PDB file of C-alpha atoms in Angstrom:
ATOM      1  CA  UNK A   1      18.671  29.601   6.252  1.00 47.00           C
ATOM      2  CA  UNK A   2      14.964  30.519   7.484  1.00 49.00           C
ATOM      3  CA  UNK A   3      13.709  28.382   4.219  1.00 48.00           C
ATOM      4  CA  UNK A   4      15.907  25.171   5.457  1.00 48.00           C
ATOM      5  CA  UNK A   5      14.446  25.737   9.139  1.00 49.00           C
ATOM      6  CA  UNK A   6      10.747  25.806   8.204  1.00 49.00           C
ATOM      7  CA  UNK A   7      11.627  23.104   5.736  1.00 49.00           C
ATOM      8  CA  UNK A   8      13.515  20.645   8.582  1.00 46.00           C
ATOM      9  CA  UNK A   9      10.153  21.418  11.567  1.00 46.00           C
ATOM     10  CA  UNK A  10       8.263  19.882   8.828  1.00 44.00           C
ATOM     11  CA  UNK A  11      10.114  16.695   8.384  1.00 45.00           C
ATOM     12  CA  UNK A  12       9.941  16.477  12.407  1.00 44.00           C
ATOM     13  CA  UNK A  13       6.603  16.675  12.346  1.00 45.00           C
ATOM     14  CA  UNK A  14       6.184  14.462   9.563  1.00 45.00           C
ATOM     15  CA  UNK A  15       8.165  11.620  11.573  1.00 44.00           C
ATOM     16  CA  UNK A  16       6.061  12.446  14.445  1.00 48.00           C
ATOM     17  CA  UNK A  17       2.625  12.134  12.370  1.00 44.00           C
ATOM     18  CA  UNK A  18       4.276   8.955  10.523  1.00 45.00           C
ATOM     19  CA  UNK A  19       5.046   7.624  14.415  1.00 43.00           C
ATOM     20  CA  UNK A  20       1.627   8.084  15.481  1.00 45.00           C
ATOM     21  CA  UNK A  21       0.211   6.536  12.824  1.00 44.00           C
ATOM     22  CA  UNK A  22       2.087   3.143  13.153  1.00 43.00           C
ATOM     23  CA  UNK A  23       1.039   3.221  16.871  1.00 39.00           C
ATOM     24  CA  UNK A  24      -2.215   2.996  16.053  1.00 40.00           C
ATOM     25  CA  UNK A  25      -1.894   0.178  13.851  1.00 41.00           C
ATOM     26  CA  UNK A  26      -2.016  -1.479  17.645  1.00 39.00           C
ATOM     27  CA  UNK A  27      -5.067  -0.218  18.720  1.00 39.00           C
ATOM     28  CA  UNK A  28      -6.931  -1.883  16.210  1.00 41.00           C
ATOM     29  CA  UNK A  29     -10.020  -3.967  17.191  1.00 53.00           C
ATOM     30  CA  UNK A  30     -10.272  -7.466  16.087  1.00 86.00           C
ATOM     31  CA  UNK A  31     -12.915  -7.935  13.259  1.00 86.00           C
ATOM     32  CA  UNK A  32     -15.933  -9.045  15.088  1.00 85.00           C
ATOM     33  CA  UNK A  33     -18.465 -12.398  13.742  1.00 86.00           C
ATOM     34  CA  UNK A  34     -20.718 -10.784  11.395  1.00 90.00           C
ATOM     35  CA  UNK A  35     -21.986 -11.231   7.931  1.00 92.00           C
ATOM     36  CA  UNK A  36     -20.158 -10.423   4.911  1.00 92.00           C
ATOM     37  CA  UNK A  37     -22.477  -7.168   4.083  1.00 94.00           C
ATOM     38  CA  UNK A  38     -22.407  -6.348   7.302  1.00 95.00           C
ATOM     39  CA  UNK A  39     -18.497  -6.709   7.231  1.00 95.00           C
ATOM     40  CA  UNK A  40     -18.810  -4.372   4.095  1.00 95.00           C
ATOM     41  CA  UNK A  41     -20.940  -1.627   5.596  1.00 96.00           C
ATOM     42  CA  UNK A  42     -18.034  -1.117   8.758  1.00 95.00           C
ATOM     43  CA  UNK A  43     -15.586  -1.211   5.852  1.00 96.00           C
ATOM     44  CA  UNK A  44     -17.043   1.649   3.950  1.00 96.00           C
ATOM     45  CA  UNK A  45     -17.763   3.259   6.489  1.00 96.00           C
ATOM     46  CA  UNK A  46     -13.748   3.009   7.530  1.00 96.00           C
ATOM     47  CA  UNK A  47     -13.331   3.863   4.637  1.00 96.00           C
ATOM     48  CA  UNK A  48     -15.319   7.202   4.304  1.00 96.00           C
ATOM     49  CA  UNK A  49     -13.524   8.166   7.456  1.00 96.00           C
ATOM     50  CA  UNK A  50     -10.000   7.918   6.204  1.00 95.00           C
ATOM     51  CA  UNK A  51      -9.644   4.847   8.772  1.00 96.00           C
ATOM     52  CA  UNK A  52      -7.637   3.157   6.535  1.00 96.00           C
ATOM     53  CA  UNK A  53      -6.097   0.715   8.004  1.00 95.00           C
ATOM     54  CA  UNK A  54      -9.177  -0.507  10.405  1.00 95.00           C
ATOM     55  CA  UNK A  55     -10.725  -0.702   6.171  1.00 96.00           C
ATOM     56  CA  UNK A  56      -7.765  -3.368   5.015  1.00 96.00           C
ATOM     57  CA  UNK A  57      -8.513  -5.113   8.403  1.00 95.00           C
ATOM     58  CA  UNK A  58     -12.257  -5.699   7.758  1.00 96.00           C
ATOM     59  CA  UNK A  59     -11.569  -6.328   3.843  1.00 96.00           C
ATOM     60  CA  UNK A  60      -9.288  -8.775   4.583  1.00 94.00           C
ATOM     61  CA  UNK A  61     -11.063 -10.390   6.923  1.00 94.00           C
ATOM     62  CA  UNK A  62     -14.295 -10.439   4.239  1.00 94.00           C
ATOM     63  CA  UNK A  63     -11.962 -11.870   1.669  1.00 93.00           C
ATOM     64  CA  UNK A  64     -10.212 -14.383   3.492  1.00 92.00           C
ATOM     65  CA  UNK A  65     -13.968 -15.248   5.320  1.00 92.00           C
ATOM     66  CA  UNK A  66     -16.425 -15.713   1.959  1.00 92.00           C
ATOM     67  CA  UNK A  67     -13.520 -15.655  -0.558  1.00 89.00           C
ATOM     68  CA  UNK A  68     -16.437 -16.094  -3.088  1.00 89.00           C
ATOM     69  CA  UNK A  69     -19.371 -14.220  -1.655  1.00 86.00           C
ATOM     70  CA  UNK A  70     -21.458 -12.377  -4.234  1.00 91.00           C
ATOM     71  CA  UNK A  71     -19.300  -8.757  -3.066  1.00 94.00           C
ATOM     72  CA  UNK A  72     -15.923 -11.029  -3.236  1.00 95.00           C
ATOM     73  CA  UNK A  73     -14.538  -8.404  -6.291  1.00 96.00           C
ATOM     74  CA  UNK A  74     -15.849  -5.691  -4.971  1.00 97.00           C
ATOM     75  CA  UNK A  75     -14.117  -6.511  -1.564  1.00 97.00           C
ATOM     76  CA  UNK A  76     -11.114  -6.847  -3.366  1.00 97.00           C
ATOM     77  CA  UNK A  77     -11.380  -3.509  -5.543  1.00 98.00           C
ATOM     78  CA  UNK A  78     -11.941  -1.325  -1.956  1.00 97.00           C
ATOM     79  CA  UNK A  79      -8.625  -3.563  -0.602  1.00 98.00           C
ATOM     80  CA  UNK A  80      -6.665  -2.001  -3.597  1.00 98.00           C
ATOM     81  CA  UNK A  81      -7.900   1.869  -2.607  1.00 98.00           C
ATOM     82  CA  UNK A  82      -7.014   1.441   0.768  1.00 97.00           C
ATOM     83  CA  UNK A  83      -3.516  -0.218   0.500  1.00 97.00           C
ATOM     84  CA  UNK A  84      -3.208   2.661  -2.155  1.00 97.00           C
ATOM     85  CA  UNK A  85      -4.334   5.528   0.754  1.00 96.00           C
ATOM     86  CA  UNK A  86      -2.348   3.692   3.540  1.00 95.00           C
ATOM     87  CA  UNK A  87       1.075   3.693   1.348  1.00 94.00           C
ATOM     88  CA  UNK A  88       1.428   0.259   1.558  1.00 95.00           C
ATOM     89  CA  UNK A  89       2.622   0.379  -2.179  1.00 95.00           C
ATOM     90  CA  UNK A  90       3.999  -3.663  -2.112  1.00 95.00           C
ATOM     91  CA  UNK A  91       0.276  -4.876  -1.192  1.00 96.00           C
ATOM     92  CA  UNK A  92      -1.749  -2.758  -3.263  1.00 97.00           C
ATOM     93  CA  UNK A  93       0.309  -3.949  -6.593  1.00 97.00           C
ATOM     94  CA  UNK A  94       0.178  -7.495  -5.391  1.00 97.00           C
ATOM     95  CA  UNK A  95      -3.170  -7.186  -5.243  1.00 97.00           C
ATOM     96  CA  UNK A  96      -3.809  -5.292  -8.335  1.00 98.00           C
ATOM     97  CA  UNK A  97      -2.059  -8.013  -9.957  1.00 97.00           C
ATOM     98  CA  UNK A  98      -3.794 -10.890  -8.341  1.00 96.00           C
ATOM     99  CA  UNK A  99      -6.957  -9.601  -9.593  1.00 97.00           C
ATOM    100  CA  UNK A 100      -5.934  -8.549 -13.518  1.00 97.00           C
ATOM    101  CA  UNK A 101      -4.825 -12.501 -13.730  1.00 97.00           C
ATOM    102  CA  UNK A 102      -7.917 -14.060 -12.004  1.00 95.00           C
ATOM    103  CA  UNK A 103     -10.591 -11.585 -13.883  1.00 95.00           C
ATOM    104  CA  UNK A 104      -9.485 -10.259 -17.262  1.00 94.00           C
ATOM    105  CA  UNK A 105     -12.847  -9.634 -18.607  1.00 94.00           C
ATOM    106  CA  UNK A 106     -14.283  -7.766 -15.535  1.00 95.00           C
ATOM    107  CA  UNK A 107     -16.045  -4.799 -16.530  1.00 96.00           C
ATOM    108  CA  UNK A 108     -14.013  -2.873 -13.564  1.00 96.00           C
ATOM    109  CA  UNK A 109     -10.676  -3.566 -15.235  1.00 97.00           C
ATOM    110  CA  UNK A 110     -10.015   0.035 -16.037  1.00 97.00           C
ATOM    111  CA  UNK A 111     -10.154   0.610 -12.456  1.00 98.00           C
ATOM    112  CA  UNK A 112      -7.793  -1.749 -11.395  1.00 98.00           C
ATOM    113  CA  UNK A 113      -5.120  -0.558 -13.854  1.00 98.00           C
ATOM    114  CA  UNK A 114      -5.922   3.107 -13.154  1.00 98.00           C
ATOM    115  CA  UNK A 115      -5.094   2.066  -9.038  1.00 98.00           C
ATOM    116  CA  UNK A 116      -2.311   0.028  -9.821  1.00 98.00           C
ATOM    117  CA  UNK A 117      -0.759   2.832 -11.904  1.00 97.00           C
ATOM    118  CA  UNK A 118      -1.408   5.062  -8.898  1.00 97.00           C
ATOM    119  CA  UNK A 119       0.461   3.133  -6.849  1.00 97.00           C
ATOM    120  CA  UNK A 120       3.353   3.340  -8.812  1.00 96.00           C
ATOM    121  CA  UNK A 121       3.247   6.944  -9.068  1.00 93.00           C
ATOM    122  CA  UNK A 122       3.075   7.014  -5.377  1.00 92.00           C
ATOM    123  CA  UNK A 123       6.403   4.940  -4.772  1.00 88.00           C
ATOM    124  CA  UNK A 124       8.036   7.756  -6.971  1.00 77.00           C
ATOM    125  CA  UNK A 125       7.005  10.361  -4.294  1.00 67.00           C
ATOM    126  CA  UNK A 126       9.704  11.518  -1.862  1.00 51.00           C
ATOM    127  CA  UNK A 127       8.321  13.946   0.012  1.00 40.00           C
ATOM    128  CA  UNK A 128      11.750  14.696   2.711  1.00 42.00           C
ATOM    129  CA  UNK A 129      13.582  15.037  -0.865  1.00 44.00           C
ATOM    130  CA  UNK A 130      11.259  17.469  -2.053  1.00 46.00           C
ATOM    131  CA  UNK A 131      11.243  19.625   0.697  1.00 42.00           C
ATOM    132  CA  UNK A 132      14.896  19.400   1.118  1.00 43.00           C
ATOM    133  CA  UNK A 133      15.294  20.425  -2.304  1.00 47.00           C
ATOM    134  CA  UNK A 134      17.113  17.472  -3.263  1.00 47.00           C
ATOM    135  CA  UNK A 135      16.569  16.478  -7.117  1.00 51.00           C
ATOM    136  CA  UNK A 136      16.595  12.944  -8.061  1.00 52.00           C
ATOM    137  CA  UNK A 137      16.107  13.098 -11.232  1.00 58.00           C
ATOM    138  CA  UNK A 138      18.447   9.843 -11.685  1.00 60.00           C
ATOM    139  CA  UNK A 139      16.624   7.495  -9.510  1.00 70.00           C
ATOM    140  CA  UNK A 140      15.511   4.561 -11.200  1.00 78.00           C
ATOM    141  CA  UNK A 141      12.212   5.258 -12.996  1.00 87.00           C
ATOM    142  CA  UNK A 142      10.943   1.724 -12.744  1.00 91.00           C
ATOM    143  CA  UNK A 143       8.062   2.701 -11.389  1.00 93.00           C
ATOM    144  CA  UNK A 144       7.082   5.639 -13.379  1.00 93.00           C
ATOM    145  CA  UNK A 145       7.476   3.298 -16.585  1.00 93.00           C
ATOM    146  CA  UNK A 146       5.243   0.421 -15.355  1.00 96.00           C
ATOM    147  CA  UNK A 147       2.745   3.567 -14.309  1.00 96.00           C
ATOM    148  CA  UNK A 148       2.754   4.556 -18.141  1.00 95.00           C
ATOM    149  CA  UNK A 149       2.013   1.328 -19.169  1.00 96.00           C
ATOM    150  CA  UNK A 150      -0.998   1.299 -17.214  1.00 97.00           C
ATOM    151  CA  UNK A 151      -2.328   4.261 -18.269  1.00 97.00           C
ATOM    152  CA  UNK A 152      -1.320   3.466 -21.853  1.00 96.00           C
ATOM    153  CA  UNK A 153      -3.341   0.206 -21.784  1.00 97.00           C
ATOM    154  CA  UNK A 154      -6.857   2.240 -20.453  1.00 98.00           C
ATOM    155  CA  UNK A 155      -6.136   4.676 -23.775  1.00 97.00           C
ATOM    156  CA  UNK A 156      -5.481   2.957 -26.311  1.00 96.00           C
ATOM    157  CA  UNK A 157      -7.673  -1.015 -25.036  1.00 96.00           C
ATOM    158  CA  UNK A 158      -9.762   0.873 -22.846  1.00 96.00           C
ATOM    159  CA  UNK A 159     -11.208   4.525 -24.307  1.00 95.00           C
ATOM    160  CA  UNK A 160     -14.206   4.754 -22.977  1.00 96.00           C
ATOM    161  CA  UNK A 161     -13.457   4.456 -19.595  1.00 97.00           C
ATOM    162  CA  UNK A 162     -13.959   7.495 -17.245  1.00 97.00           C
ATOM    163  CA  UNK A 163     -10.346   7.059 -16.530  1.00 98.00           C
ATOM    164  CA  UNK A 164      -9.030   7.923 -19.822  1.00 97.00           C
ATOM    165  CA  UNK A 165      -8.851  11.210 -20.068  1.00 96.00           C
ATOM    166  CA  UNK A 166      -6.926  11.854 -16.469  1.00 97.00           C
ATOM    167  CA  UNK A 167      -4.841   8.860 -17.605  1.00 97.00           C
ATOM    168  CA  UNK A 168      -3.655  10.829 -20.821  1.00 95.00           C
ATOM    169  CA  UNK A 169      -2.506  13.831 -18.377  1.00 93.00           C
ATOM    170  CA  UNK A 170      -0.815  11.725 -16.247  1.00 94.00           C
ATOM    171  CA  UNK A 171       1.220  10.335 -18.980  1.00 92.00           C
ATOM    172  CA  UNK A 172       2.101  13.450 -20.301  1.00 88.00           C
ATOM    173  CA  UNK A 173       3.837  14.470 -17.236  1.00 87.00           C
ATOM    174  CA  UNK A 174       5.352  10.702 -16.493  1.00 91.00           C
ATOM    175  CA  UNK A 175       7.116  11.110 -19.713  1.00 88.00           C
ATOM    176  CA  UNK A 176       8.526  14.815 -18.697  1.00 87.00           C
ATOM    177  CA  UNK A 177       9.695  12.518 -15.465  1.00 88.00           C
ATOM    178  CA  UNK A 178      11.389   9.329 -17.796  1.00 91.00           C
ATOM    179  CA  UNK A 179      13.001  12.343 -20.173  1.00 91.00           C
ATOM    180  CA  UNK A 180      14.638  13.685 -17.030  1.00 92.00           C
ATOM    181  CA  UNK A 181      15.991  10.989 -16.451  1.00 92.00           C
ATOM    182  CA  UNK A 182      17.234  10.016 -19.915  1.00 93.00           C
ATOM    183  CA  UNK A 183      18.951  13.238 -19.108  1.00 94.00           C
ATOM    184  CA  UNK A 184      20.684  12.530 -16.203  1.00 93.00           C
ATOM    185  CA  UNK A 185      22.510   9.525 -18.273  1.00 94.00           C
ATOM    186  CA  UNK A 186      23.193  11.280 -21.104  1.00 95.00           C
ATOM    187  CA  UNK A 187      25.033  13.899 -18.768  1.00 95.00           C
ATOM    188  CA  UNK A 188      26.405  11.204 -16.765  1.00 94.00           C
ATOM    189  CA  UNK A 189      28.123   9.705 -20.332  1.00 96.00           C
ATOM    190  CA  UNK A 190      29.180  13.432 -21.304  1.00 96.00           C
ATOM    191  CA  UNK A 191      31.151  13.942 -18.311  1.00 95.00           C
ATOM    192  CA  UNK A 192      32.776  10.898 -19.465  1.00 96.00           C
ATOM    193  CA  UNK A 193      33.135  11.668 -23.139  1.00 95.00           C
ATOM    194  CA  UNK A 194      31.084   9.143 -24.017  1.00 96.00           C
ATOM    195  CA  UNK A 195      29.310  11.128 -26.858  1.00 96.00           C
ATOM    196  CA  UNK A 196      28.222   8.754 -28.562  1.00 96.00           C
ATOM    197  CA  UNK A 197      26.591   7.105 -25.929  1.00 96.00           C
ATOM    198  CA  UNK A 198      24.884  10.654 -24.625  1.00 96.00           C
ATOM    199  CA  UNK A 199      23.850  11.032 -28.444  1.00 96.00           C
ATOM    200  CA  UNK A 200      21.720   8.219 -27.986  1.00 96.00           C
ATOM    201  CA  UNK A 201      20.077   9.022 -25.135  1.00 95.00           C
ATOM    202  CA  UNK A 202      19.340  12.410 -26.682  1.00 95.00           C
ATOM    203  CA  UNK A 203      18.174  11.057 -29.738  1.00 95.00           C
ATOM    204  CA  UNK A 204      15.844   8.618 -27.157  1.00 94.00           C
ATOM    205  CA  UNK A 205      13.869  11.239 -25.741  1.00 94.00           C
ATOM    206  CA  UNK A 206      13.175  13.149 -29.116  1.00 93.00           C
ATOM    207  CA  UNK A 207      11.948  10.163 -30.499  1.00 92.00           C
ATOM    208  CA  UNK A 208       9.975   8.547 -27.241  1.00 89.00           C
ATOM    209  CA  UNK A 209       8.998  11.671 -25.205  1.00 86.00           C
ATOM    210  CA  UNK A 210       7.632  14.259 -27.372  1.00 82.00           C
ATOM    211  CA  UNK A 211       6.203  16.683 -26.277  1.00 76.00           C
ATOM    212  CA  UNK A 212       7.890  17.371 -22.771  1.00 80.00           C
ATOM    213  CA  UNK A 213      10.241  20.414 -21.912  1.00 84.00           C
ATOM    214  CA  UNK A 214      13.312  17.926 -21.746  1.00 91.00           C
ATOM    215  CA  UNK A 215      13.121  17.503 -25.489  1.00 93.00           C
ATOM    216  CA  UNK A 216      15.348  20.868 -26.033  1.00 92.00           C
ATOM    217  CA  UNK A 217      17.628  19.738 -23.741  1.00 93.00           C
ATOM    218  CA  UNK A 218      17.662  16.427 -25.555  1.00 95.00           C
ATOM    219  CA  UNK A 219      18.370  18.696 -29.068  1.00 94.00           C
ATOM    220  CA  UNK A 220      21.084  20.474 -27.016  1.00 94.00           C
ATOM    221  CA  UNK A 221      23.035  17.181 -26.507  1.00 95.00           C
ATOM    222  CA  UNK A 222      22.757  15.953 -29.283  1.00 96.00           C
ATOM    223  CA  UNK A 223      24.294  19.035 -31.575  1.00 94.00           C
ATOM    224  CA  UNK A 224      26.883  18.888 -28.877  1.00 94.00           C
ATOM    225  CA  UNK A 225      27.777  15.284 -29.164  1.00 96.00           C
ATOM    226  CA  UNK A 226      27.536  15.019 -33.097  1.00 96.00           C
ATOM    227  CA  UNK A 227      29.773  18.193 -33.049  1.00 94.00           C
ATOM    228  CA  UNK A 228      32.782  16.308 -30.625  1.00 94.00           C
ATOM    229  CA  UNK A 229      32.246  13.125 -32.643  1.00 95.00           C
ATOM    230  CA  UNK A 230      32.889  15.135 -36.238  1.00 95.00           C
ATOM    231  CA  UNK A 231      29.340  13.608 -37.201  1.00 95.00           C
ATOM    232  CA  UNK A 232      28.141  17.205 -39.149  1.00 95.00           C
ATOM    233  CA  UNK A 233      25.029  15.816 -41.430  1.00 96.00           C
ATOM    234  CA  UNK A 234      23.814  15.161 -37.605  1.00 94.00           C
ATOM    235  CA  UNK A 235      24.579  18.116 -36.593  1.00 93.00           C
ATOM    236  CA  UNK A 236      22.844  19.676 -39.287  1.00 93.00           C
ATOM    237  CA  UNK A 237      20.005  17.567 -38.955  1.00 94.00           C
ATOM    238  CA  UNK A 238      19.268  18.301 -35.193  1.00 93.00           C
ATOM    239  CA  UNK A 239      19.904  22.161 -35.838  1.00 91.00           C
ATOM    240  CA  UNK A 240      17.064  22.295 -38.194  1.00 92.00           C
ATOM    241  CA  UNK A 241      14.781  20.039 -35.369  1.00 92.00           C
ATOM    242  CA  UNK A 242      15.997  22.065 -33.148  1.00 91.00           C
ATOM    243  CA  UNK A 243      15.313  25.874 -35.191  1.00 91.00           C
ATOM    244  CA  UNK A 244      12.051  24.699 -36.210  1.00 90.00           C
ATOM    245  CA  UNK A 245      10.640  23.790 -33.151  1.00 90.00           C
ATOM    246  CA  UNK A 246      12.852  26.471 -30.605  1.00 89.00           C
ATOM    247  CA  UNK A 247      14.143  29.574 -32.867  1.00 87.00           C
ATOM    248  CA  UNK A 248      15.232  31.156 -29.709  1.00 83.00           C
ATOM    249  CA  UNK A 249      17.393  28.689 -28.936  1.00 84.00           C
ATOM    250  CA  UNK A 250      21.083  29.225 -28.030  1.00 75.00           C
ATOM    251  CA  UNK A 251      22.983  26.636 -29.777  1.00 67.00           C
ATOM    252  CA  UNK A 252      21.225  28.053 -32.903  1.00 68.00           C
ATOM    253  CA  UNK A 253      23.715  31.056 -32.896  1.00 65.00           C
ATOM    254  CA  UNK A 254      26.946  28.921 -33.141  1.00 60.00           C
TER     255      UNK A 254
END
């Protein structure tokens, strides 16, 4: 009871912090005549003081202003961070978009997928969930599979980048958050005797998310399914996957 106290002053506080912040959206000068540079220096600066939203103000104004001034991409790179720090998810991916179409040979390209990626991962985040111990496992990982894809693209097209090797760890634990969710469906068709359909899903994650802790689970459901649908060379087949790669498992003992 103490835990779900502590846990529910939090989310008031967070609404109050999330309240505060949108009133100062208001208080926002307007972006005064200057030069572009000059533009860019109160935008960094913004910037470096976790002002973000006065930064996407000043950027926006630079790239609407000298839409092909000699800092233009760079402009346009900072406008990605900041949507990305603000939250504003929709705007940041637009962006990131925009740019990947209208420069594909820009030598900053592994940035722009790295951010957009980001931003996807961010979207995923429910942080009233989290503390409320809610797990939502079955929401729809849209988001965490175009986040892969991103990351996938700076490994394999990209290598050298300095992104590469956080973008590797990142995938490692998007996949742990796409088996979960293969999971939940496979459950979902279990309850419903679908087992042939929950087979699949098992089989899905063995084959498409190794390694991640789900893929024992995945084993488990699978020996369970094969068994209801008489299917025994399966069976057999996932046992020995399953032995070889967890020997302490429990479904090895029936």
């Amino acid at each position: 009871m103490q835990k779900l106290t502590i846990k529910m002053i939090i989310l008031v506080l967070s609404l109050g912090l999330a309240a505060c912040s949108s009133s100062d959206k208001t208080d926002i000068e307007k972006v005064p005549d200057k030069s572009a540079q000059a533009l860019f220096t109160d935008a960094r600066t913004a910037l470096d003081s976790g002002l973000y939203q006065r930064a996407i103000q000043i950027l926006s104004a630079i790239d609407s202003r000298f839409p092909f001034g000699p800092i233009s991409h760079q402009v346009q790179l900072d406008l990605i961070y900041a949507y990305y720090k603000s939250g504003d998810s929709a705007q940041g991916i637009a962006l990131a978009d925009r740019f990947l179409r209208l420069n594909p040979d820009h030598v900053n390209l592994d940035y722009v997928y790295y951010m957009r990626a980001l931003i996807n991962i961010s979207t995923e985040d429910n942080m009233f969930q989290e503390l409320a111990g809610i797990d939502r496992s079955d929401r729809d990982p849209t988001a965490a599979r175009e986040a892969f894809k991103d990351f996938k693209t700076i490994i394999t097209d990209l290598p050298q980048s300095k992104y590469a090797a956080d973008s590797r760890k990142r995938m490692i634990g998007i996949k742990s958050r796409l088996a979960k969710y293969e999971l939940s469906v496979a459950r979902f068709y279990m309850k419903r005797d679908a087992w042939a359909s929950a087979a699949n899903r098992g089989k899905y994650i063995v084959e498409y998310f190794s390694p991640s802790q789900q893929v024992e689970q995945a084993l488990e459901i699978m020996i369970e399914c094969y068994d209801k649908l008489g299917l025994m060379d399966l069976k057999t087949n996932a046992k020995q996957v399953l032995v070889a790669n967890y020997p302490n498992n429990k479904f090895l003992t029936r």
